Coordinates of C-alpha atoms in Angstrom, one line a residue:
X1 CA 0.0 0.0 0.0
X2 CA 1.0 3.9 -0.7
X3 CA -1.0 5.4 2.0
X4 CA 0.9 3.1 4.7
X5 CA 2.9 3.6 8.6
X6 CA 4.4 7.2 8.0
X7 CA 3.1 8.2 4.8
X8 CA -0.5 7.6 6.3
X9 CA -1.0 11.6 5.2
X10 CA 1.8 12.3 3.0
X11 CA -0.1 15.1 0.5
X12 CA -1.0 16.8 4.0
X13 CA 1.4 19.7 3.9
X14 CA 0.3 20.8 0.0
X15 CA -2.9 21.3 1.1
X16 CA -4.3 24.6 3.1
X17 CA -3.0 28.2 2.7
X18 CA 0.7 27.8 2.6
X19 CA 0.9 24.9 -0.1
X20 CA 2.6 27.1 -2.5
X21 CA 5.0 28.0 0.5
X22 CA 5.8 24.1 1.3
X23 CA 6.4 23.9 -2.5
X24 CA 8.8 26.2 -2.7
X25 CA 10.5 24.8 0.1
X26 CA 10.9 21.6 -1.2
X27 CA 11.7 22.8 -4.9
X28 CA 14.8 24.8 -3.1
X29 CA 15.4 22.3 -1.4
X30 CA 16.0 19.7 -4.0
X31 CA 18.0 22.3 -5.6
X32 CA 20.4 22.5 -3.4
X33 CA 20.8 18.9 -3.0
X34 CA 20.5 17.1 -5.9
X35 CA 21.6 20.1 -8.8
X36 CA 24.6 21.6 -9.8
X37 CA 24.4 24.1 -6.7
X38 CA 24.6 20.7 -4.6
X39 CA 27.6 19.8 -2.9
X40 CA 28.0 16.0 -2.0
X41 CA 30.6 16.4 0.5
X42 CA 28.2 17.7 2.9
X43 CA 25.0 17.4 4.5
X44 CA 22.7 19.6 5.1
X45 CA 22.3 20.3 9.2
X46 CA 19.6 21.5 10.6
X47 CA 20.0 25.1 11.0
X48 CA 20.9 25.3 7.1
X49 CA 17.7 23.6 5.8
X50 CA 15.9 26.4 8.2
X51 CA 17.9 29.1 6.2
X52 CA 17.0 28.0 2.9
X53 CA 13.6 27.0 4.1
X54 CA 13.2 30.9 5.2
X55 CA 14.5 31.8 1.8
X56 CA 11.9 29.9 0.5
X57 CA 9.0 31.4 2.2
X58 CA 9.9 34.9 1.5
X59 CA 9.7 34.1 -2.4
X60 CA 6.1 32.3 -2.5
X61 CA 3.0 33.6 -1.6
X62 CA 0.7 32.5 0.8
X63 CA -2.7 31.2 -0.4
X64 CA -6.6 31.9 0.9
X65 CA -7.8 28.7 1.8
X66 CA -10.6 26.9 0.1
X67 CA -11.2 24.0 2.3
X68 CA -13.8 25.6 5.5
X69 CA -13.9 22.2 7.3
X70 CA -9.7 21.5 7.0
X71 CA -7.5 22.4 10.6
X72 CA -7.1 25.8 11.3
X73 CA -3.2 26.4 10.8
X74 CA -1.5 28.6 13.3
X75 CA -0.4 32.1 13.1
X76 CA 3.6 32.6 13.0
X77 CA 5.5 35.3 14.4
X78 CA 8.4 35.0 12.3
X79 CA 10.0 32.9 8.9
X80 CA 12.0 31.0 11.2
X81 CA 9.0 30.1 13.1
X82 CA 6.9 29.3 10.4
X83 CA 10.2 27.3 8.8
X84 CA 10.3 25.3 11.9
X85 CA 6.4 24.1 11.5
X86 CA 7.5 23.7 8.1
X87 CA 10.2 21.3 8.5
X88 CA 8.4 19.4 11.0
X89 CA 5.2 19.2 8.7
X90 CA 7.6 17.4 6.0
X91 CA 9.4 15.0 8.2
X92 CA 6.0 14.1 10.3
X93 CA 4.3 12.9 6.9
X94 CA 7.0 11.7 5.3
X95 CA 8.8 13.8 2.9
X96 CA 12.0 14.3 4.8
X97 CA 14.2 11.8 7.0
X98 CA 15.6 12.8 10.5
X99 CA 18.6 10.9 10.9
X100 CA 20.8 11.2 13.7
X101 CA 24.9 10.5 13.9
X102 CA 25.6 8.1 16.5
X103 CA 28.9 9.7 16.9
X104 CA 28.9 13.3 16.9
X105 CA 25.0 13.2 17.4
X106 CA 24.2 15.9 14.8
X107 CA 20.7 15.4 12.5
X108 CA 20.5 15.3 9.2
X109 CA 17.2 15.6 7.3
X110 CA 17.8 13.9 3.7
X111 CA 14.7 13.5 1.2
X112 CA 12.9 10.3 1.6
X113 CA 12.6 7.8 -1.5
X114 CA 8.8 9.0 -2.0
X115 CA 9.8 12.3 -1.1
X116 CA 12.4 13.1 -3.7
X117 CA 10.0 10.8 -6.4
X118 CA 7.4 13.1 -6.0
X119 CA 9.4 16.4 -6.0
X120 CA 11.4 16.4 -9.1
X121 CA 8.2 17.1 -11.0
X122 CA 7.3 20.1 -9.2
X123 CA 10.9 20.9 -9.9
X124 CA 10.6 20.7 -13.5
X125 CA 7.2 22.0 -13.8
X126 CA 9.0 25.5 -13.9
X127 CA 11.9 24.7 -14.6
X128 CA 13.8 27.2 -17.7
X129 CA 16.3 24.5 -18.5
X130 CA 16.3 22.4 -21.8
X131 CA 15.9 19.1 -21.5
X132 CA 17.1 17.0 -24.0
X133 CA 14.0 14.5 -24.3
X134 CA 14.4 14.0 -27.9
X135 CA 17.5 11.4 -27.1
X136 CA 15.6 9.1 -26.3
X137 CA 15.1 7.7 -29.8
X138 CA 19.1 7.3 -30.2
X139 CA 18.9 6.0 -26.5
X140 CA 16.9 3.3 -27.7
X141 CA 18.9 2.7 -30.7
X142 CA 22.1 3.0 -29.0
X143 CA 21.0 0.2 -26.5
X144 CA 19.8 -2.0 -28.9
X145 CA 23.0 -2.4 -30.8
X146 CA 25.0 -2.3 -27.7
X147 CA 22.8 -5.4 -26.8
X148 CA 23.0 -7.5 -30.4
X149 CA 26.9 -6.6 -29.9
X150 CA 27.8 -7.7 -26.2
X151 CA 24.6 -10.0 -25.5
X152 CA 24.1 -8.1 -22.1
X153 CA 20.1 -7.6 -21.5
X154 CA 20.8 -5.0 -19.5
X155 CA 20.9 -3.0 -22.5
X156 CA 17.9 -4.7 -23.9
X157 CA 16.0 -3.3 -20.9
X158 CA 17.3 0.2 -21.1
X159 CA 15.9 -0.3 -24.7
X160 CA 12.6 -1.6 -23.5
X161 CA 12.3 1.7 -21.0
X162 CA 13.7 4.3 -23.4
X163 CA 11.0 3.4 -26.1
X164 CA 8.7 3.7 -23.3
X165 CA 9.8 7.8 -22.3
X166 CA 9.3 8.3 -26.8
X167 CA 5.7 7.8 -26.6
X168 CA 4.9 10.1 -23.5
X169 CA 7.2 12.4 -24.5
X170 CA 5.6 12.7 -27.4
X171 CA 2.2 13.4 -25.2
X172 CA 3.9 15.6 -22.6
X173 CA 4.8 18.3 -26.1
X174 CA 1.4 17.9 -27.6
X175 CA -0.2 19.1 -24.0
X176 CA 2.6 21.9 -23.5
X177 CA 2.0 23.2 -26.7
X178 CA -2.2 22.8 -26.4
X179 CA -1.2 24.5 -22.8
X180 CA 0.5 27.6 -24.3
X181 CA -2.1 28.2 -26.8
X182 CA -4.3 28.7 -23.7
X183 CA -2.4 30.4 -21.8
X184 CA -2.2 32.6 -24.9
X185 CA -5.4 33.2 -25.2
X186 CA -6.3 33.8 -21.3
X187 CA -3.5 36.8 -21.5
X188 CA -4.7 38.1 -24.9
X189 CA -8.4 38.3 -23.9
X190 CA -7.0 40.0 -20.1
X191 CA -4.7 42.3 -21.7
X192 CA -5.1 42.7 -25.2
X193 CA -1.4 43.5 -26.1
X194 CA 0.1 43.1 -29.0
X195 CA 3.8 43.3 -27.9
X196 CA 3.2 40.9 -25.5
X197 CA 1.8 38.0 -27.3
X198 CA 4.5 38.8 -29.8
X199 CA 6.9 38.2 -27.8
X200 CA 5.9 35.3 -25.9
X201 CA 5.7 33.6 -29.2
X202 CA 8.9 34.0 -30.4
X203 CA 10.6 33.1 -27.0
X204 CA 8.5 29.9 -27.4
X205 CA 9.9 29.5 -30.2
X206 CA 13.7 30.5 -30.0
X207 CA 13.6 28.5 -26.5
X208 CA 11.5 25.5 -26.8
X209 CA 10.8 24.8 -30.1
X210 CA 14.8 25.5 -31.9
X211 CA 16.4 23.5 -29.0
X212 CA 13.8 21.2 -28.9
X213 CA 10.9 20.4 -31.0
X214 CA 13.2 21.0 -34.2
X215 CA 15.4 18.5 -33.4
X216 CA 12.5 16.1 -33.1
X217 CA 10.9 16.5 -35.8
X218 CA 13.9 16.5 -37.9
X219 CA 17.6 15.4 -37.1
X220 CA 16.0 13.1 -34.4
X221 CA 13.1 12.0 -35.7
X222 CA 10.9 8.5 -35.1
X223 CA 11.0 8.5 -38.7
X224 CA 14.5 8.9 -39.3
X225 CA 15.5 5.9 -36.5
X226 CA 12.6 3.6 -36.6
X227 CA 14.2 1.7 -40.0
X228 CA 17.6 1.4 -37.9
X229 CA 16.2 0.3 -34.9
X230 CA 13.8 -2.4 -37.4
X231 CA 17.0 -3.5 -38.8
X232 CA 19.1 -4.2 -34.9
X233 CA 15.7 -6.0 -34.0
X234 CA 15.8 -8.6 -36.9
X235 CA 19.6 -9.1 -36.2
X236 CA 18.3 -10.0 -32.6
X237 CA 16.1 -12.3 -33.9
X238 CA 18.7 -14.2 -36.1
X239 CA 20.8 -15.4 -33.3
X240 CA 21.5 -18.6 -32.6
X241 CA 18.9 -20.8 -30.5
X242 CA 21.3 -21.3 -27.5
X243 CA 22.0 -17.4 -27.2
X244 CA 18.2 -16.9 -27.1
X245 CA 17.9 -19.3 -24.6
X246 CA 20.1 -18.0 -22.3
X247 CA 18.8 -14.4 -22.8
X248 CA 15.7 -15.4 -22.0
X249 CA 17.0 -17.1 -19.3
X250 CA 18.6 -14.1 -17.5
X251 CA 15.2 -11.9 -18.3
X252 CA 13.2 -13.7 -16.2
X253 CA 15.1 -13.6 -13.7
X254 CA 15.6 -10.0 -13.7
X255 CA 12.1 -9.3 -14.4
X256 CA 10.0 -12.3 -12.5
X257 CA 6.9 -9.9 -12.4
X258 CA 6.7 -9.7 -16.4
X259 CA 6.9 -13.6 -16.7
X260 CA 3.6 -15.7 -18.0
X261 CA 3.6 -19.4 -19.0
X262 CA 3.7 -20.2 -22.9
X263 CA 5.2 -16.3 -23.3
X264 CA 8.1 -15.8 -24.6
X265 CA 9.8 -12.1 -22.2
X266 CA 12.5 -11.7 -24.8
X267 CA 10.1 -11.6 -28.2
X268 CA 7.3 -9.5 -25.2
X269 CA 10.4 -6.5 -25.2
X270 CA 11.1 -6.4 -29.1
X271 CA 7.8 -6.5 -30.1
X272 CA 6.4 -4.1 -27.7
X273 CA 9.5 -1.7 -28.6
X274 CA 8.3 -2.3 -32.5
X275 CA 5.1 -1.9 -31.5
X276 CA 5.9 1.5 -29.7
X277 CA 7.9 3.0 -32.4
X278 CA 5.1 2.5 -34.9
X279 CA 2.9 4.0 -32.6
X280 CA 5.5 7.2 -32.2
X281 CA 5.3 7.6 -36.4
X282 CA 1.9 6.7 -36.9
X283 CA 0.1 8.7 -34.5
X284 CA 2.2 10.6 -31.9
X285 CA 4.4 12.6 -34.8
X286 CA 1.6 13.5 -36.6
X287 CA -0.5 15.0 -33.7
X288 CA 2.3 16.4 -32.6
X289 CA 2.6 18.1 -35.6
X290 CA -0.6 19.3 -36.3
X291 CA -0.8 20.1 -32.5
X292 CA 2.2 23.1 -33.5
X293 CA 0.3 23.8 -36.6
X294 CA -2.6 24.8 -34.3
X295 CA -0.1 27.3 -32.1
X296 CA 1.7 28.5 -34.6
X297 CA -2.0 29.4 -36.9
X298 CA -3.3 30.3 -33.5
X299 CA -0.6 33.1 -32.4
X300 CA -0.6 34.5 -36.1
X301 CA -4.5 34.9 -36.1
X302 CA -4.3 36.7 -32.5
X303 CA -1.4 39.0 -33.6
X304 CA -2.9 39.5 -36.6
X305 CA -6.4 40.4 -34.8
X306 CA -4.6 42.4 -32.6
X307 CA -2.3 44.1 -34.7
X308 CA -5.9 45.4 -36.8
X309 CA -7.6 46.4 -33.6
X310 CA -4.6 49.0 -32.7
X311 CA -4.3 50.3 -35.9
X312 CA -5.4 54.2 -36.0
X313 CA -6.8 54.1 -39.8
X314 CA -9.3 51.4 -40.1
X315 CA -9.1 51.1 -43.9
X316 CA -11.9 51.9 -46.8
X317 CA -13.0 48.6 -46.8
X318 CA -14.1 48.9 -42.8
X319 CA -15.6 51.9 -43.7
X320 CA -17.8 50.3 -46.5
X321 CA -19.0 47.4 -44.2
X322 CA -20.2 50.4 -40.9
X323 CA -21.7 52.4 -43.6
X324 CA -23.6 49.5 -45.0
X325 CA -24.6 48.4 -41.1
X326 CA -25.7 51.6 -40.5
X327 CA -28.3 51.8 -44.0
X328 CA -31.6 51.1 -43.7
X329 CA -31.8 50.0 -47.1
X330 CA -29.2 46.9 -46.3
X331 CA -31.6 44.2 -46.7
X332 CA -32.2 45.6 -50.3
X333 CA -28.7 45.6 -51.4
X334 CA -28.3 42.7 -50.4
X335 CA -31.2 41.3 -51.9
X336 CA -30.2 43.1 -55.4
X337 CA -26.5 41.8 -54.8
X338 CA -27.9 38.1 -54.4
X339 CA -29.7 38.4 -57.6
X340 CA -27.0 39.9 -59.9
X341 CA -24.5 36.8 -58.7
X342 CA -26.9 33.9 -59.2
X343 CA -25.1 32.8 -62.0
X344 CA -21.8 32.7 -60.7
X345 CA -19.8 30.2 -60.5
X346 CA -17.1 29.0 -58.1
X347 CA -14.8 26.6 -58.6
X348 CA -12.3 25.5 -56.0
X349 CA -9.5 23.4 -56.5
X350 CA -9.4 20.3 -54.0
X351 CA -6.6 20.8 -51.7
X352 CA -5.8 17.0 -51.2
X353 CA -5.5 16.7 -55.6
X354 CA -2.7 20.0 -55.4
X355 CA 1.1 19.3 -55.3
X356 CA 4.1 21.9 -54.4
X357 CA 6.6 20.7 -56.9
X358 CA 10.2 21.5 -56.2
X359 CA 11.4 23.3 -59.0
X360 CA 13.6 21.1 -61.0
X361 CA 16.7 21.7 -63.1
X362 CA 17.4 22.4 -66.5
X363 CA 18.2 19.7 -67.9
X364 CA 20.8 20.7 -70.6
X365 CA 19.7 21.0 -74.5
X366 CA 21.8 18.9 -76.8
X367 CA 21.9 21.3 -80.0
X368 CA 23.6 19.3 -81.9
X369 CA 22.1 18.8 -85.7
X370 CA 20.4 15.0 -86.4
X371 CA 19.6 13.5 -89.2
X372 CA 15.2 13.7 -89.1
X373 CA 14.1 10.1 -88.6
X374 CA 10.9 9.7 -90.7
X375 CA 7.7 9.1 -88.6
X376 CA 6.5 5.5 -88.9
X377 CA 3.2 4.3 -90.1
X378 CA 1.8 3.0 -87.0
X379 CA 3.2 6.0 -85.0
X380 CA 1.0 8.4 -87.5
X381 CA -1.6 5.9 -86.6
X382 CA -1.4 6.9 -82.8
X383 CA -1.0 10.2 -83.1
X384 CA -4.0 10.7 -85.4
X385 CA -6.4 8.6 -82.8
X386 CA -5.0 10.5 -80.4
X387 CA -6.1 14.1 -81.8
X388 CA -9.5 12.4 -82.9
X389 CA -10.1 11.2 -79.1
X390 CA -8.8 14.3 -77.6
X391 CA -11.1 16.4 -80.3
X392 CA -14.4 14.3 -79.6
X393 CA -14.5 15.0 -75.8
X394 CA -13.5 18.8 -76.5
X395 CA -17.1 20.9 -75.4
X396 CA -17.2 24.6 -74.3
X397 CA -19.9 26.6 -74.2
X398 CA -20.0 28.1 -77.6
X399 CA -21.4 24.7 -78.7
X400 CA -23.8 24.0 -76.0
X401 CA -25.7 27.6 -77.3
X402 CA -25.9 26.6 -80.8
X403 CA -27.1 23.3 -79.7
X404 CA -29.5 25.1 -77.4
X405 CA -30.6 27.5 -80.8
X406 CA -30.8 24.5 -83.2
X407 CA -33.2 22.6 -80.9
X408 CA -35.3 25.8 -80.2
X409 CA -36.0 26.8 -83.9
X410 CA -38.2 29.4 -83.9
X411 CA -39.5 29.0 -80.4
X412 CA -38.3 30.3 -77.0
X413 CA -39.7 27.1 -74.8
X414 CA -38.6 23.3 -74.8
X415 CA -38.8 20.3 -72.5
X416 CA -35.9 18.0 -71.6
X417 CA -37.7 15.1 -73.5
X418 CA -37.7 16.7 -76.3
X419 CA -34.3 17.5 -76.7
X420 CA -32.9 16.4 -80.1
X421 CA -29.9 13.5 -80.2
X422 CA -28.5 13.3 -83.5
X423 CA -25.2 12.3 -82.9
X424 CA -22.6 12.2 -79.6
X425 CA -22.2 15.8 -79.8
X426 CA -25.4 16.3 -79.1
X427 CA -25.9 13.5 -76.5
X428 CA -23.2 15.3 -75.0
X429 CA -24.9 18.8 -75.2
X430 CA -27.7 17.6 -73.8
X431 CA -25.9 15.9 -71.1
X432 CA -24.5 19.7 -70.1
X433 CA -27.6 21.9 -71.0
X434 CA -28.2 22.6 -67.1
X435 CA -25.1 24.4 -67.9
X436 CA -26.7 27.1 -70.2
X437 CA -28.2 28.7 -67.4
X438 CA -25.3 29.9 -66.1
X439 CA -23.8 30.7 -69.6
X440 CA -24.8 34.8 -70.0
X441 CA -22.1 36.7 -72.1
X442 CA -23.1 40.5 -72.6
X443 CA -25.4 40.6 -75.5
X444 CA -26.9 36.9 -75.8
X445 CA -30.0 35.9 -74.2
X446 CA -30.0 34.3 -70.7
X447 CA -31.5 31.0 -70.1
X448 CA -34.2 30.1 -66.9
X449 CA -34.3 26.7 -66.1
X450 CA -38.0 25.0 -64.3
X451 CA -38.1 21.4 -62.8
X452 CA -40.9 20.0 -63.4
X453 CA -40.4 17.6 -60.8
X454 CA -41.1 14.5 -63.0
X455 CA -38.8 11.8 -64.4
X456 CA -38.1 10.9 -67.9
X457 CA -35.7 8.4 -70.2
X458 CA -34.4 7.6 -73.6
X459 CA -31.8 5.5 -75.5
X460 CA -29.2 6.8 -73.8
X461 CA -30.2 7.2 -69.9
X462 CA -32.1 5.1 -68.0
X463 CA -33.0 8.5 -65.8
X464 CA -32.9 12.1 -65.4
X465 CA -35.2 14.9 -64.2
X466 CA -37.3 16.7 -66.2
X467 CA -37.2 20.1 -66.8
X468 CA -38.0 23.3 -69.0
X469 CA -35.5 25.6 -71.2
X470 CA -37.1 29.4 -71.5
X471 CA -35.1 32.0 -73.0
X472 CA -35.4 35.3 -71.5
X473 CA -34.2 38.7 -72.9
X474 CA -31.2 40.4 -71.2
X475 CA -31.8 43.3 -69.9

């Protein structure tokens, strides 16, 4: 059990109004014995940890507590007061260690196991530092070829937990980054400054995302190593029976607590380190990547938002759109602008069928003078069907109106059935005489189109609607 003998009420002391004074007390405190401003030869005595424990409460602020029903804390006269209740408050519920020298009798008061577990992530919560979390990709790769080399599993288990850290790395950038953007927006909406936001971004991105991200999702990338580490996995694989066997072997006894009957704990770790590096390329990269799309489109919309609202000259086209809320006759322009672009069409290119080509080099023109090789017959042959073929599918809309005009006559009304079909060309005009409605050039009549909400058929379709061509006069 967790909750067990002295740790009974270990979260005790981060609760109340001076949790973010306990925090700081143990962050400082960590600090100063496991970081570089650490020094190993000595230990921390008692009236030290009180200093930097005082130092400590100065810095955070104390907290209005939320919690009517929790124990009333006691009023302190002074930081060393309130560092001694402190210090007592961390040891009592198990954070901190009272040891005692039998020799000089002097007490020490070193983290506990649990204790310094559970504080290096409030440690790094804030911390400024750059971690280098994108190694772990080579770690993995690294130990897997140290392992197919030397044979020590050692190294295949430093494998097995480095592909581990890849995956919720991956997970700990995607909810930074979804974080920022919210934090972003919370400052934006309370401040509404454009310098600010500015800059925030770009120290995001000179100090998280160059040192960082960049390297991950280039130099370092899953996609870059999974292929290796594919490649040091089937070489594992290919060893000899005996080697296996003893590899095995030596994994279950190392890791007893993995071990099931009729399972194989050596095939368990490279599968599930395959397993996690597809996972990494399939899914975690590309959230991850669309996760700093989002921030990235994000800050640029709010800087760009911003950026209009604090400019002085608002621009004619603002001007346009108040003086057009502020008409009564809006609904009316409107109304007439509707009508004069009902025969517009828009066409928009489908963004998954575009390609950015790279631009490609010249290739170099060889000028030198050939003898002309004559054209072969079945070549002509080709090229002849090809211009015929290319020529029988060509339709624009100059030939859908004098379809239109040969199947009117003399008259200005005709049904859908009635539609003359002489030869393809005109089983292909009638396929696009919807079309005509759309076609107005200046001068030519326009074209209304009525369903009549009935089906018809001929030779050539089994079904289509029904409907009624009218010419109208232009205006």
């Amino acid at each position: 059990m967790f909750f067990a003998d002295s740790y009974q009420h270990f979260f005790r002391p981060l609760t109340g109004k001076y949790r973010e004074q306990v925090v700081e007390c143990l962050r400082l405190l960590y600090e100063r014995l496991y970081t570089a401003k650490a020094d190993y030869g000595e230990s921390l005595a008692r009236e030290q940890i009180l200093e930097i424990f005082a130092e400590a409460l100065t810095r955070a602020p104390q907290l209005d507590s939320d919690d009517s029903s929790a124990e009333p804390e006691g009023r302190f006269r002074n930081l060393r007061e309130q560092a001694v209740w402190v210090l007592n408050s961390l040891v009592e519920f198990g954070w901190l260690e009272k040891q005692v020298d039998s020799a000089t009798l002097s007490a020490t008061y070193p983290f506990s196991r649990r204790g310094r577990l559970f504080t290096q992530p409030l440690v790094e919560v804030n911390s400024t530092r750059v971690r280098t979390r994108h190694r772990n990709t080579r770690n993995t790769l690294n130990a897997l070829e140290a392992f197919a080399s030397r044979g020590e599993v050692h190294d295949l288990i430093d494998a097995w937990e480095y592909s581990e850290r890849i995956v919720a790395d991956f997970t700990d950038m995607i909810a930074e980054l979804e974080e920022r953007k919210r934090e972003m927006v919370r400052e934006v909406e309370a401040q509404l400054l454009v310098q600010q936001a500015t800059d925030e971004f770009f120290s995001f991105m000179e100090s998280r995302f160059q040192p960082d991200l960049a390297i991950r999702l280039s130099a370092d990338s899953v996609e870059k190593h999974r292929d290796s580490i594919g490649r040091v996995i089937a070489r594992i694989r290919r060893k000899e029976k005996e080697l296996k066997a003893e590899w095995e072997k030596r994994l279950r006894q190392l890791l007893p607590e993995l071990v099931e009957e009729g399972r194989s704990l050596l095939w368990l770790m490279l599968d599930t380190i395959e397993d996690r590096m597809r996972r990494a390329c399939e899914v975690k990269l590309p959230a991850l990547r669309r996760a700093l799309q989002g921030f990235t489109k994000r800050a640029d919309i709010i800087i760009r938002q911003l950026s209009y609202l604090h400019n002085q000259s608002e621009g004619e086209f603002a001007d346009l759109c108040q003086r057009l809320g502020d008409s009564a006759e809006k609904s009316a322009l409107l109304q007439r602008l509707g009508d004069e672009l009902g025969g517009f069409q828009l066409r928009l290119f489908d963004p998954k069928q575009t390609q950015l080509w790279q631009r490609s080099r010249r290739q170099p023109v060889n000028t030198r003078v050939e003898e002309e090789a004559p054209l072969g017959e079945e070549n002509r042959r080709e090229i002849v069907l090809q211009q015929l073929l290319d020529q029988a599918f060509n339709f624009n809309s100059g030939h859908l109106r004098d379809y239109l005009q040969k199947a009117l006559g003399s008259g200005r009304r005709i049904n859908s059935r009635d539609l003359p079909l002489a030869d393809a060309r005109d089983l292909l005009a009638m396929s696009h005489m919807l079309e005509a409605a759309a076609v107005n050039q200046s001068g030519a009549a326009a074209v209304q189109v009525e369903f009549t909400g009935a089906m018809a058929s001929n030779d050539y379709f089994a079904q289509f609607d029904e409907y009624i061509l009218e010419l109208k006069e232009s205006d």
